[in-house]
């Protein structure tokens, strides 16, 4: 166990604050990953829509 906590802070409080910091870091990493994933899917969807437009209509209206 490290002893990098201030003199007036107990090791338990230091561990708790370190744990909270790690949770926040993980949370922010997860958000960044979700944004990147979402953007990649949107970009992939855009390229597919361009391909399908050149292939012809998928639906036609018949009266």
Coordinates of N, CA and C in Angstrom, one line a residue:
X1 N 0.9 -1.2 0.0 CA 0.0 0.0 0.0 C 0.9 1.2 0.0
X2 N 0.5 2.2 -0.8 CA 1.4 3.4 -0.9 C 1.1 4.3 0.3
X3 N 2.1 5.2 0.5 CA 1.9 6.1 1.6 C 1.9 7.5 1.1
X4 N 1.2 7.7 -0.1 CA 1.2 9.0 -0.7 C 0.0 9.9 -0.3
X5 N -0.5 9.7 0.9 CA -1.6 10.5 1.4 C -1.1 11.6 2.3
X6 N -1.8 12.7 2.3 CA -1.4 13.8 3.2 C -1.3 13.4 4.7
X7 N -0.6 14.1 5.5 CA -0.4 13.7 6.9 C -1.7 13.7 7.6
X8 N -2.6 14.7 7.3 CA -3.9 14.8 8.0 C -5.0 13.9 7.5
X9 N -4.7 13.1 6.4 CA -5.7 12.3 5.8 C -5.4 10.8 6.2
X10 N -6.3 10.1 6.6 CA -6.1 8.7 6.9 C -5.9 7.8 5.7
X11 N -5.3 6.7 5.8 CA -5.1 5.8 4.6 C -6.4 5.4 4.0
X12 N -7.4 5.2 4.8 CA -8.8 4.8 4.3 C -9.4 5.9 3.4
X13 N -9.3 7.2 3.9 CA -9.8 8.3 3.1 C -9.0 8.4 1.8
X14 N -7.7 8.2 1.9 CA -6.9 8.3 0.7 C -7.3 7.2 -0.3
X15 N -7.5 6.0 0.2 CA -8.0 4.9 -0.7 C -9.3 5.2 -1.3
X16 N -10.2 5.8 -0.5 CA -11.5 6.1 -1.0 C -11.5 7.2 -2.1
X17 N -10.7 8.2 -1.9 CA -10.6 9.3 -2.9 C -9.9 8.8 -4.1
X18 N -8.9 7.9 -4.0 CA -8.2 7.3 -5.2 C -9.2 6.4 -5.9
X19 N -10.0 5.7 -5.2 CA -11.0 4.8 -5.8 C -12.0 5.7 -6.6
X20 N -12.4 6.8 -6.0 CA -13.4 7.7 -6.7 C -12.8 8.3 -7.9
X21 N -11.5 8.7 -7.8 CA -10.8 9.2 -9.0 C -10.7 8.2 -10.1
X22 N -10.5 7.0 -9.8 CA -10.4 5.9 -10.8 C -11.7 5.6 -11.4
X23 N -12.8 5.7 -10.6 CA -14.1 5.5 -11.2 C -14.5 6.6 -12.1
X24 N -14.2 7.9 -11.8 CA -14.4 9.0 -12.7 C -13.6 8.8 -14.0
X25 N -12.4 8.4 -13.9 CA -11.6 8.3 -15.0 C -12.1 7.2 -16.0
X26 N -12.6 6.1 -15.4 CA -13.2 5.0 -16.1 C -14.5 5.5 -16.8
X27 N -15.3 6.2 -16.1 CA -16.5 6.8 -16.6 C -16.2 7.7 -17.8
X28 N -15.3 8.6 -17.7 CA -15.0 9.5 -18.8 C -14.4 8.7 -20.0
X29 N -13.6 7.6 -19.7 CA -13.1 6.8 -20.8 C -14.3 6.1 -21.5
X30 N -15.3 5.6 -20.8 CA -16.4 4.9 -21.3 C -17.2 5.9 -22.2
X31 N -17.4 7.1 -21.7 CA -18.1 8.1 -22.5 C -17.4 8.4 -23.8
X32 N -16.1 8.6 -23.7 CA -15.3 8.9 -24.9 C -15.4 7.7 -25.9
X33 N -15.3 6.5 -25.4 CA -15.5 5.3 -26.3 C -16.8 5.3 -26.9
X34 N -17.9 5.6 -26.2 CA -19.2 5.5 -26.7 C -19.4 6.6 -27.8
X35 N -18.8 7.8 -27.6 CA -18.9 8.8 -28.7 C -18.2 8.4 -29.9
X36 N -17.0 7.8 -29.8 CA -16.2 7.4 -30.9 C -17.0 6.3 -31.7
X37 N -17.5 5.3 -30.9 CA -18.3 4.2 -31.5 C -19.5 4.8 -32.3
X38 N -20.2 5.7 -31.7 CA -21.4 6.3 -32.3 C -21.0 7.0 -33.5
X39 N -19.9 7.8 -33.5 CA -19.5 8.5 -34.7 C -19.1 7.6 -35.8
X40 N -18.4 6.5 -35.4 CA -18.0 5.5 -36.4 C -19.2 4.9 -37.1
X41 N -20.2 4.6 -36.3 CA -21.4 4.0 -36.9 C -22.2 4.9 -37.8
X42 N -22.2 6.2 -37.3 CA -22.9 7.2 -38.2 C -22.1 7.4 -39.5
X43 N -20.8 7.4 -39.4 CA -20.0 7.5 -40.6 C -20.2 6.3 -41.5
X44 N -20.2 5.2 -40.9 CA -20.4 3.9 -41.7 C -21.8 3.9 -42.3
X45 N -22.8 4.4 -41.6 CA -24.2 4.5 -42.1 C -24.3 5.5 -43.3
X46 N -23.5 6.6 -43.2 CA -23.5 7.6 -44.3 C -22.9 7.0 -45.6
X47 N -21.8 6.2 -45.4 CA -21.2 5.6 -46.6 C -22.1 4.6 -47.2
X48 N -22.8 3.8 -46.4 CA -23.8 2.8 -46.9 C -24.9 3.5 -47.6
X49 N -25.4 4.6 -47.1 CA -26.6 5.3 -47.7 C -26.1 5.8 -49.1
X50 N -24.9 6.2 -49.3 CA -24.4 6.7 -50.5 C -24.4 5.5 -51.5
X51 N -23.9 4.4 -51.0 CA -23.9 3.2 -51.9 C -25.3 2.7 -52.3
X52 N -26.2 2.8 -51.4 CA -27.6 2.3 -51.8 C -28.3 3.3 -52.7
X53 N -28.0 4.5 -52.6 CA -28.6 5.5 -53.5 C -28.1 5.2 -54.9
X54 N -26.9 4.9 -55.1 CA -26.4 4.6 -56.5 C -26.9 3.3 -57.0
X55 N -27.3 2.4 -56.1 CA -27.8 1.1 -56.5 C -29.3 1.1 -57.0
X56 N -30.0 2.2 -56.7 CA -31.4 2.3 -57.1 C -32.3 2.3 -55.9
X57 N -33.6 2.6 -56.1 CA -34.5 2.7 -54.9 C -34.8 1.3 -54.3
X58 N -34.9 1.4 -53.0 CA -35.3 0.1 -52.3 C -36.8 -0.1 -52.3
X59 N -37.5 1.0 -52.2 CA -39.0 0.9 -52.1 C -39.6 1.7 -53.3
X60 N -40.7 1.3 -53.8 CA -41.4 2.0 -54.8 C -42.8 2.1 -54.4
X61 N -43.5 3.2 -54.8 CA -44.9 3.4 -54.4 C -45.7 3.0 -55.6
X62 N -46.6 2.1 -55.4 CA -47.5 1.6 -56.5 C -48.9 2.0 -56.1
X63 N -49.6 2.6 -57.1 CA -51.0 3.0 -56.8 C -52.0 2.2 -57.7

